[in-house]
Short mmCIF file of C-alpha atoms in Angstrom, two decimals:
data_model
loop_
_atom_site.label_atom_id
_atom_site.label_comp_id
_atom_site.label_asym_id
_atom_site.label_seq_id
_atom_site.Cartn_x
_atom_site.Cartn_y
_atom_site.Cartn_z
CA UNK H 1 258.95 -12.23 127.66
CA UNK H 2 260.76 -9.62 129.61
CA UNK H 3 263.99 -11.07 128.07
CA UNK H 4 262.28 -10.91 124.34
CA UNK H 5 261.41 -7.67 125.13
CA UNK H 6 265.49 -6.65 126.44
CA UNK H 7 267.00 -8.53 123.60
CA UNK H 8 264.11 -6.56 120.99
CA UNK H 9 265.87 -2.94 122.69
CA UNK H 10 269.09 -3.78 122.93
CA UNK H 11 268.53 -4.36 119.04
CA UNK H 12 267.31 -0.19 119.11
CA UNK H 13 269.58 0.78 120.95
CA UNK H 14 272.63 -0.82 118.15
CA UNK H 15 270.70 0.36 115.18
CA UNK H 16 270.38 3.46 116.77
CA UNK H 17 273.92 3.77 117.66
CA UNK H 18 275.53 2.45 113.85
CA UNK H 19 272.51 4.77 112.73
CA UNK H 20 274.39 8.20 114.54
CA UNK H 21 278.14 6.97 113.82
CA UNK H 22 277.87 7.65 110.14
CA UNK H 23 280.49 9.13 108.35
CA UNK H 24 279.72 12.86 106.70
CA UNK H 25 279.93 12.78 103.04
CA UNK H 26 283.44 14.00 102.50
CA UNK H 27 284.50 17.11 100.65
CA UNK H 28 285.09 17.94 97.54
CA UNK H 29 288.79 19.23 98.08
CA UNK H 30 289.55 18.80 93.96
CA UNK H 31 286.54 21.23 93.53
CA UNK H 32 288.24 24.15 95.96
CA UNK H 33 291.63 23.85 95.32
CA UNK H 34 291.53 24.54 91.31
CA UNK H 35 288.48 27.38 93.27
CA UNK H 36 291.78 28.55 95.14
CA UNK H 37 294.87 28.58 92.46
CA UNK H 38 291.85 30.14 90.01
CA UNK H 39 291.27 32.67 92.30
CA UNK H 40 294.59 33.11 93.71
CA UNK H 41 296.44 32.97 90.20
CA UNK H 42 293.65 34.71 87.51
CA UNK H 43 291.76 37.45 89.59
CA UNK H 44 288.44 37.52 91.34
CA UNK H 45 285.95 37.47 87.34
CA UNK H 46 288.55 34.64 85.18
CA UNK H 47 288.33 32.45 88.20
CA UNK H 48 285.08 32.67 88.60
CA UNK H 49 284.15 31.99 84.67
CA UNK H 50 286.49 28.90 85.26
CA UNK H 51 284.90 27.11 88.26
CA UNK H 52 281.56 28.14 86.20
CA UNK H 53 282.35 26.10 83.51
CA UNK H 54 284.18 23.90 85.68
CA UNK H 55 281.07 22.74 86.89
CA UNK H 56 278.95 22.81 83.93
CA UNK H 57 281.38 19.47 82.98
CA UNK H 58 280.76 18.16 85.84
CA UNK H 59 276.84 18.50 85.77
CA UNK H 60 275.14 14.83 84.78
CA UNK H 61 274.03 15.06 81.00
CA UNK H 62 271.95 12.54 79.04
CA UNK H 63 273.01 9.13 77.84
CA UNK H 64 273.91 7.54 74.29
CA UNK H 65 272.01 3.87 74.58
CA UNK H 66 273.42 1.12 72.54
CA UNK H 67 269.81 -0.90 70.59
CA UNK H 68 272.39 -3.72 70.38
CA UNK H 69 273.23 -3.96 74.74
CA UNK H 70 269.98 -6.21 75.85
CA UNK H 71 271.27 -6.41 79.16
CA UNK H 72 270.68 -2.68 79.00
CA UNK H 73 267.94 -1.98 77.41
CA UNK H 74 265.68 -4.48 79.29
CA UNK H 75 267.46 -2.60 83.49
CA UNK H 76 265.88 0.69 81.44
CA UNK H 77 261.97 -0.74 80.67
CA UNK H 78 261.77 -3.85 83.46
CA UNK H 79 263.60 -2.43 86.46
CA UNK H 80 261.37 -0.15 87.36
CA UNK H 81 263.97 2.82 87.50
CA UNK H 82 262.62 6.23 86.06
CA UNK H 83 264.38 7.44 82.38
CA UNK H 84 262.72 9.58 79.73
CA UNK H 85 264.20 7.60 76.23
CA UNK H 86 264.55 10.43 73.51
CA UNK H 87 264.32 8.56 70.36
CA UNK H 88 266.87 9.11 67.86
CA UNK H 89 270.52 10.16 66.65
CA UNK H 90 272.89 13.24 67.15
CA UNK H 91 274.25 14.32 63.92
CA UNK H 92 276.99 17.54 64.15
CA UNK H 93 275.47 20.33 64.41
CA UNK H 94 273.85 19.90 67.99
CA UNK H 95 271.18 18.80 67.06
CA UNK H 96 268.80 15.00 67.70
CA UNK H 97 267.85 13.52 63.93
CA UNK H 98 264.81 11.18 64.73
CA UNK H 99 263.46 9.09 61.84
CA UNK H 100 259.71 6.65 62.38
CA UNK H 101 258.10 5.22 58.71
CA UNK H 102 259.97 7.65 56.66
CA UNK H 103 258.97 10.57 58.36
CA UNK H 104 262.13 13.07 59.30
CA UNK H 105 261.40 15.42 62.24
CA UNK H 106 264.97 16.76 63.84
CA UNK H 107 264.98 18.72 66.89
CA UNK H 108 267.34 20.05 69.36
CA UNK H 109 270.06 18.60 71.33
CA UNK H 110 269.91 21.92 74.24
CA UNK H 111 266.62 19.94 75.46
CA UNK H 112 268.42 16.65 76.63
CA UNK H 113 271.03 18.40 78.72
CA UNK H 114 269.04 20.52 80.25
CA UNK H 115 266.86 17.90 81.71
CA UNK H 116 269.26 16.16 82.65
CA UNK H 117 270.16 19.10 84.78
CA UNK H 118 266.17 19.55 86.52
CA UNK H 119 265.88 15.72 87.19
CA UNK H 120 267.97 16.49 90.11
CA UNK H 121 268.29 12.85 90.85
CA UNK H 122 264.65 11.62 89.62
CA UNK H 123 265.13 10.23 86.92
CA UNK H 124 267.60 9.34 84.14
CA UNK H 125 268.11 10.29 81.25
CA UNK H 126 268.88 8.78 77.52
CA UNK H 127 269.47 8.26 73.27
CA UNK H 128 268.31 5.55 71.63
CA UNK H 129 268.01 4.69 67.83
CA UNK H 130 264.80 3.63 68.31
CA UNK H 131 264.66 2.53 64.62
CA UNK H 132 267.63 0.41 65.22
CA UNK H 133 265.91 -3.68 64.96
CA UNK H 134 266.78 -4.99 68.68
CA UNK H 135 268.00 -8.44 68.58
CA UNK H 136 264.63 -9.91 68.24
CA UNK H 137 264.60 -8.51 65.02
CA UNK H 138 262.24 -6.30 65.42
CA UNK H 139 262.88 -2.15 66.97
CA UNK H 140 261.89 0.20 69.92
CA UNK H 141 258.51 0.85 68.03
CA UNK H 142 257.43 -2.81 67.15
CA UNK H 143 258.65 -3.57 70.64
CA UNK H 144 256.66 -1.07 72.49
CA UNK H 145 254.19 -0.36 69.91
CA UNK H 146 255.09 2.89 70.28
CA UNK H 147 253.63 5.92 68.32
CA UNK H 148 254.14 10.23 68.03
CA UNK H 149 251.94 11.81 69.66
CA UNK H 150 250.20 14.07 66.21
CA UNK H 151 251.58 15.10 63.42
CA UNK H 152 255.41 15.08 64.43
CA UNK H 153 257.69 11.14 64.28
CA UNK H 154 259.38 13.51 67.12
CA UNK H 155 259.13 10.66 70.31
CA UNK H 156 260.69 10.43 73.81
CA UNK H 157 258.97 8.98 76.74
CA UNK H 158 259.19 7.75 80.07
CA UNK H 159 259.15 4.50 82.13
CA UNK H 160 259.26 3.16 85.27
CA UNK H 161 257.43 1.37 88.27
CA UNK H 162 257.45 -1.70 86.34
CA UNK H 163 255.12 -0.05 83.90
CA UNK H 164 254.97 0.07 80.26
CA UNK H 165 255.78 3.19 78.21
CA UNK H 166 254.23 6.15 78.26
CA UNK H 167 255.04 8.46 75.24
CA UNK H 168 254.94 12.63 76.28
CA UNK H 169 253.48 15.52 73.89
CA UNK H 170 255.60 16.47 71.33
CA UNK H 171 254.89 19.91 72.17
CA UNK H 172 256.87 19.68 76.45
CA UNK H 173 259.99 19.74 73.86
CA UNK H 174 260.08 21.91 71.98
CA UNK H 175 261.43 25.08 74.50
CA UNK H 176 265.27 24.88 75.09
CA UNK H 177 264.65 28.06 78.06
CA UNK H 178 265.02 26.68 81.65
CA UNK H 179 262.15 27.62 82.61
CA UNK H 180 260.38 25.56 79.53
CA UNK H 181 262.92 22.71 80.85
CA UNK H 182 261.92 23.05 84.82
CA UNK H 183 257.82 23.06 84.75
CA UNK H 184 258.89 19.21 82.20
CA UNK H 185 261.03 17.55 84.85
CA UNK H 186 258.10 18.98 87.96
CA UNK H 187 255.69 16.97 85.58
CA UNK H 188 258.12 14.04 84.49
CA UNK H 189 258.84 13.62 88.34
CA UNK H 190 255.19 13.93 89.27
CA UNK H 191 254.40 11.43 86.76
CA UNK H 192 256.95 8.52 87.88
CA UNK H 193 256.46 9.11 91.50
CA UNK H 194 255.93 6.13 94.19
CA UNK H 195 252.69 6.35 96.69
CA UNK H 196 251.40 4.17 98.95
CA UNK H 197 247.35 4.31 97.63
CA UNK H 198 244.71 4.71 100.38
CA UNK H 199 243.38 1.66 100.49
CA UNK H 200 238.33 1.44 101.01
CA UNK H 201 237.23 -1.22 98.81
CA UNK H 202 236.98 -5.19 97.30
CA UNK H 203 237.43 -4.14 94.32
CA UNK H 204 240.33 -1.41 94.45
CA UNK H 205 241.96 -4.67 96.82
CA UNK H 206 241.33 -7.64 94.13
CA UNK H 207 242.19 -5.95 90.86
CA UNK H 208 244.96 -3.59 91.68
CA UNK H 209 247.27 -5.51 94.45
CA UNK H 210 246.08 -9.19 94.69
CA UNK H 211 245.91 -10.08 90.76
CA UNK H 212 248.66 -7.17 89.96
CA UNK H 213 251.17 -9.15 88.40
CA UNK H 214 254.22 -8.69 89.85
CA UNK H 215 253.60 -8.31 93.73
CA UNK H 216 252.22 -5.28 96.43
CA UNK H 217 252.71 -4.53 99.10
CA UNK H 218 249.69 -3.51 102.16
CA UNK H 219 250.83 -1.62 105.24
CA UNK H 220 248.09 -2.55 107.55
CA UNK H 221 247.82 0.93 110.16
CA UNK H 222 246.86 2.40 112.41
CA UNK H 223 245.03 5.62 110.89
CA UNK H 224 245.74 6.83 106.97
CA UNK H 225 248.20 8.34 107.67
CA UNK H 226 251.63 6.70 108.96
CA UNK H 227 254.04 8.24 111.47
CA UNK H 228 256.99 9.97 110.70
CA UNK H 229 260.24 7.20 110.92
CA UNK H 230 257.86 4.53 108.90
CA UNK H 231 256.62 7.62 106.09
CA UNK H 232 260.82 7.56 105.92
CA UNK H 233 261.04 4.05 106.21
CA UNK H 234 258.40 3.38 103.60
CA UNK H 235 260.10 5.69 101.14
CA UNK H 236 263.34 4.43 101.65
CA UNK H 237 261.45 -0.01 100.56
CA UNK H 238 259.68 1.56 97.91
CA UNK H 239 262.51 2.84 96.18
CA UNK H 240 264.71 0.12 96.04
CA UNK H 241 262.03 -2.51 94.92
CA UNK H 242 260.31 -0.37 92.71
CA UNK H 243 257.93 -2.78 90.27
CA UNK H 244 256.00 -3.69 93.82
CA UNK H 245 253.09 -1.65 94.36
CA UNK H 246 252.16 -0.08 97.25
CA UNK H 247 248.90 0.14 99.48
CA UNK H 248 247.56 1.59 103.76
CA UNK H 249 245.01 0.02 104.91
CA UNK H 250 243.67 2.11 108.28
CA UNK H 251 242.31 -0.52 110.21
CA UNK H 252 239.97 2.38 112.55
CA UNK H 253 238.12 2.41 109.47
CA UNK H 254 238.03 -0.98 106.94
CA UNK H 255 238.87 -5.00 108.03
CA UNK H 256 239.59 -7.06 106.19
CA UNK H 257 239.19 -11.03 105.77
CA UNK H 258 242.82 -11.66 106.77
CA UNK H 259 243.76 -13.98 109.75
CA UNK H 260 246.96 -10.68 111.41
CA UNK H 261 248.82 -11.89 114.68
CA UNK H 262 248.72 -9.42 117.07
CA UNK H 263 250.62 -5.65 115.88
CA UNK H 264 254.34 -5.50 118.03
CA UNK H 265 254.15 -2.87 119.80
CA UNK H 266 251.79 -1.55 117.48
CA UNK H 267 254.23 -0.44 114.50
CA UNK H 268 252.69 -0.48 111.10
CA UNK H 269 252.15 -4.56 109.70
CA UNK H 270 252.98 -5.71 105.91
CA UNK H 271 251.90 -8.38 103.82
CA UNK H 272 253.06 -9.28 101.03
CA UNK H 273 250.20 -10.47 98.34
CA UNK H 274 252.13 -12.02 95.16
CA UNK H 275 249.87 -14.22 92.26
CA UNK H 276 251.92 -16.03 90.37
CA UNK H 277 251.37 -18.22 87.38
CA UNK H 278 251.25 -22.57 87.08
CA UNK H 279 251.30 -24.67 84.18
CA UNK H 280 252.05 -24.21 80.62
CA UNK H 281 248.57 -23.58 78.42
CA UNK H 282 245.17 -25.46 78.49
CA UNK H 283 246.93 -25.79 81.83
CA UNK H 284 247.59 -22.78 83.09
CA UNK H 285 246.80 -21.56 87.02
CA UNK H 286 247.36 -18.79 88.39
CA UNK H 287 247.73 -19.02 92.25
CA UNK H 288 248.03 -16.33 95.13
CA UNK H 289 249.21 -16.30 98.43
CA UNK H 290 250.89 -13.98 101.24
CA UNK H 291 252.48 -13.12 104.32
CA UNK H 292 253.14 -11.41 106.98
CA UNK H 293 255.87 -9.05 108.38
CA UNK H 294 254.87 -8.38 112.12
CA UNK H 295 258.34 -7.29 112.68
CA UNK H 296 259.86 -3.91 113.92
CA UNK H 297 259.17 -1.57 110.89
CA UNK H 298 262.45 -0.88 110.05
CA UNK H 299 263.67 -0.31 106.27
CA UNK H 300 266.12 -2.38 106.66
CA UNK H 301 264.51 -5.48 107.83
CA UNK H 302 260.87 -5.46 105.46
CA UNK H 303 263.25 -5.35 102.60
CA UNK H 304 265.18 -8.48 103.49
CA UNK H 305 261.46 -9.86 104.14
CA UNK H 306 260.62 -9.07 100.80
CA UNK H 307 262.94 -9.98 99.00
CA UNK H 308 263.57 -13.21 100.74
CA UNK H 309 259.32 -13.13 98.73
CA UNK H 310 260.27 -13.62 95.95
CA UNK H 311 262.67 -15.33 96.01
CA UNK H 312 260.65 -17.90 97.84
CA UNK H 313 258.66 -20.54 95.77
CA UNK H 314 254.69 -20.50 96.19
CA UNK H 315 255.05 -24.02 97.33
CA UNK H 316 257.70 -22.81 100.69
CA UNK H 317 257.05 -22.27 104.25
CA UNK H 318 257.22 -18.48 103.32
CA UNK H 319 254.11 -18.51 102.09
CA UNK H 320 250.03 -19.38 103.02
CA UNK H 321 247.61 -19.58 100.70
CA UNK H 322 245.15 -17.17 99.54
CA UNK H 323 241.75 -18.70 99.91
CA UNK H 324 239.24 -16.90 100.00
CA UNK H 325 240.84 -13.68 98.33
CA UNK H 326 240.34 -11.69 100.98
CA UNK H 327 238.04 -8.97 101.50
CA UNK H 328 238.29 -5.20 102.79
CA UNK H 329 234.31 -4.28 104.95
CA UNK H 330 233.41 -1.30 107.30
CA UNK H 331 233.81 -1.40 110.73
CA UNK H 332 230.33 -0.65 112.10
CA UNK H 333 230.23 1.18 115.11
CA UNK H 334 228.97 -1.22 117.94
CA UNK H 335 225.39 -0.96 119.73
CA UNK H 336 224.68 2.17 121.36
CA UNK H 337 227.65 3.95 120.75
CA UNK H 338 228.01 7.30 118.13
CA UNK H 339 230.17 6.31 115.12
CA UNK H 340 233.53 7.59 115.97
CA UNK H 341 234.48 8.39 111.83
CA UNK H 342 231.21 10.84 111.77
CA UNK H 343 232.64 14.11 112.48
CA UNK H 344 230.47 15.82 115.27
CA UNK H 345 228.48 19.27 114.28
CA UNK H 346 229.80 22.45 114.98
CA UNK H 347 227.67 24.51 117.17
CA UNK H 348 227.90 26.69 114.78
CA UNK H 349 225.91 24.99 113.40
CA UNK H 350 226.26 22.54 109.78
CA UNK H 351 229.87 23.23 107.43
CA UNK H 352 229.97 25.49 104.91
CA UNK H 353 230.99 22.19 102.94
CA UNK H 354 226.92 20.39 104.04
CA UNK H 355 225.37 22.94 103.35
CA UNK H 356 226.49 24.26 100.33
CA UNK H 357 225.90 20.73 99.15
CA UNK H 358 221.70 21.36 100.57
CA UNK H 359 222.12 24.59 98.87
CA UNK H 360 222.71 22.90 95.32
CA UNK H 361 220.11 20.16 96.25
CA UNK H 362 217.64 22.87 96.32
CA UNK H 363 218.57 25.00 93.63
CA UNK H 364 217.87 21.68 91.37
CA UNK H 365 214.84 21.07 93.18
CA UNK H 366 213.08 23.62 92.91
CA UNK H 367 215.18 24.08 89.11
CA UNK H 368 212.93 20.43 88.55
CA UNK H 369 209.78 21.27 90.32
CA UNK H 370 209.55 24.97 87.35
CA UNK H 371 210.85 22.60 84.84
CA UNK H 372 207.79 20.60 85.83
CA UNK H 373 205.93 23.73 86.12
CA UNK H 374 206.28 25.05 82.61
CA UNK H 375 205.47 21.56 81.00
CA UNK H 376 202.04 21.88 82.34
CA UNK H 377 201.17 24.87 81.46
CA UNK H 378 202.65 24.63 77.80
CA UNK H 379 199.81 20.69 78.11
CA UNK H 380 197.23 23.32 79.46
CA UNK H 381 197.64 25.82 76.80
CA UNK H 382 197.34 23.04 73.62
CA UNK H 383 194.87 21.61 74.94
CA UNK H 384 192.07 24.96 75.82
CA UNK H 385 193.79 26.19 72.10
CA UNK H 386 192.48 23.22 70.96
CA UNK H 387 188.67 23.17 72.83
CA UNK H 388 188.44 26.88 71.30
CA UNK H 389 188.85 25.72 67.99
CA UNK H 390 185.96 23.19 68.83
CA UNK H 391 184.39 26.21 70.60
CA UNK H 392 184.13 27.69 67.60
CA UNK H 393 183.47 25.39 64.95
CA UNK H 394 180.15 25.05 66.69
CA UNK H 395 179.62 28.26 67.13
CA UNK H 396 179.17 28.93 63.97
CA UNK H 397 177.68 26.14 63.29
CA UNK H 398 175.03 26.80 64.85
CA UNK H 399 174.58 30.32 63.99
CA UNK H 400 174.69 29.27 60.00
CA UNK H 401 171.97 27.25 61.44
CA UNK H 402 169.86 29.74 63.00
CA UNK H 403 170.24 32.25 59.55
CA UNK H 404 169.11 29.64 57.70
CA UNK H 405 165.60 29.67 59.61
CA UNK H 406 165.65 32.80 60.28
CA UNK H 407 165.70 33.22 55.85
CA UNK H 408 163.75 29.94 55.65
CA UNK H 409 160.57 32.34 57.39
CA UNK H 410 161.32 35.17 56.22
CA UNK H 411 160.18 34.32 51.88
CA UNK H 412 156.54 33.05 51.44
CA UNK H 413 154.91 30.15 51.13
CA UNK H 414 153.12 29.23 47.48
CA UNK H 415 148.95 29.63 48.53
CA UNK H 416 149.88 30.71 51.68
CA UNK H 417 147.03 33.92 51.86
CA UNK H 418 147.70 37.64 53.24
CA UNK H 419 143.96 38.48 54.10
CA UNK H 420 143.69 37.60 57.52
CA UNK H 421 147.46 40.23 57.71
CA UNK H 422 145.78 42.92 55.65
CA UNK H 423 143.05 43.08 57.88
CA UNK H 424 145.71 43.93 61.03
CA UNK H 425 147.89 46.82 58.97
CA UNK H 426 144.23 48.65 58.41
CA UNK H 427 143.11 47.55 62.07
CA UNK H 428 146.50 49.46 62.75
CA UNK H 429 145.91 52.52 60.86
CA UNK H 430 142.06 53.39 62.13
CA UNK H 431 144.06 53.82 65.76
CA UNK H 432 144.85 57.07 65.40
CA UNK H 433 143.92 60.19 67.40
CA UNK H 434 141.62 62.10 66.73
CA UNK H 435 142.28 65.92 67.34
CA UNK H 436 139.06 67.46 66.58
CA UNK H 437 137.06 65.57 69.39
CA UNK H 438 136.25 67.32 71.82
CA UNK H 439 133.86 65.85 73.81
CA UNK H 440 135.89 64.90 76.91
CA UNK H 441 138.54 68.72 77.00
CA UNK H 442 136.73 70.80 79.57
CA UNK H 443 137.53 74.78 78.97
CA UNK H 444 138.19 77.22 81.64
CA UNK H 445 137.92 81.00 80.97
CA UNK H 446 140.22 83.48 83.04
CA UNK H 447 136.87 85.70 84.06
CA UNK H 448 134.78 82.15 86.11
#
């Protein structure tokens, strides 16, 4: 064991020494000589302008692609290197003419020149006659189902990382200003950039990795972010193998149902998954295999491991059968201990994000309660209105009935005897006080 560790340490030291002994990039002496001669012989301003013109000639420009060159087209569409392809043919006045289903559009070729300069090695720019018939008998529009966006017939698309071509919006390459072209280049570079996504669920692993036809790489690491050294190595690996997909699995929070050997000295482990079609027609089926690289994580060694895996047969010893398909599950903390994934509450109180979420829930609850109150109030008002209408109707009936009864009482009936009523009226008339009656009056004389 100690001998193996000494051997591994010696190999790492040799690799470090080899990296340190690399020679720096050579100086472009041709440019230096030309600039010096111009400065000496032609004057400062004129010499500088001449040098700037010479530099422009040395700048990258777009490439004119041949539709009959099958190898070149396959390299562009399927190899994974980022390309921006403009459909059309260059015409003498510095413009590009494109024809799509009988419609003709013209654009300025300066856009392609400036975009090739602004690409800065992140992607390449090409011009291709997409309406030309390919060796397969179809044109590029038919082969990849390309259609223009909007009313314009101008088509430009980008393709990268083994994916299908994506048609660009024509309005994005109409302007020839340096600012707009630089923004377009930045946007294309971001869209074609390779990323290692964090994998967190079985569904994500199955759909984006296991079922991907070109294969994928899962970096098993302690943490969701790689250290600086492995991060640079992974960037190099992805640039050399752009058709694969890359993911990172944080084993401090998630675990995968695969038998993985112990990691070597804390290095990230590399798991390569591959889906291979077997048989033809109705007998066609897929085999899922995987292999683990648990050596020192270095770009050169990992790239060799990937190359061997792509070249090996699914039946070889390099691969192990992936049965059943792997699953991702959360790591639960041991009983009696706190979950390290959860952040401790701040002594000042809940975080601002939680407080905002709590306030939103409270506002939503209050809105729901107010809405219920409004609905209840409306229902009560409707019910009261119906009740008041019924009571008014009943009141009207009662009053009508009472009035009818009073009318019936006031109307004289047939053969009614009025003698008793006349006697009563005569008695009431006789009950009048007689002022001349002095029987009960007492006279008072002042002399007495």
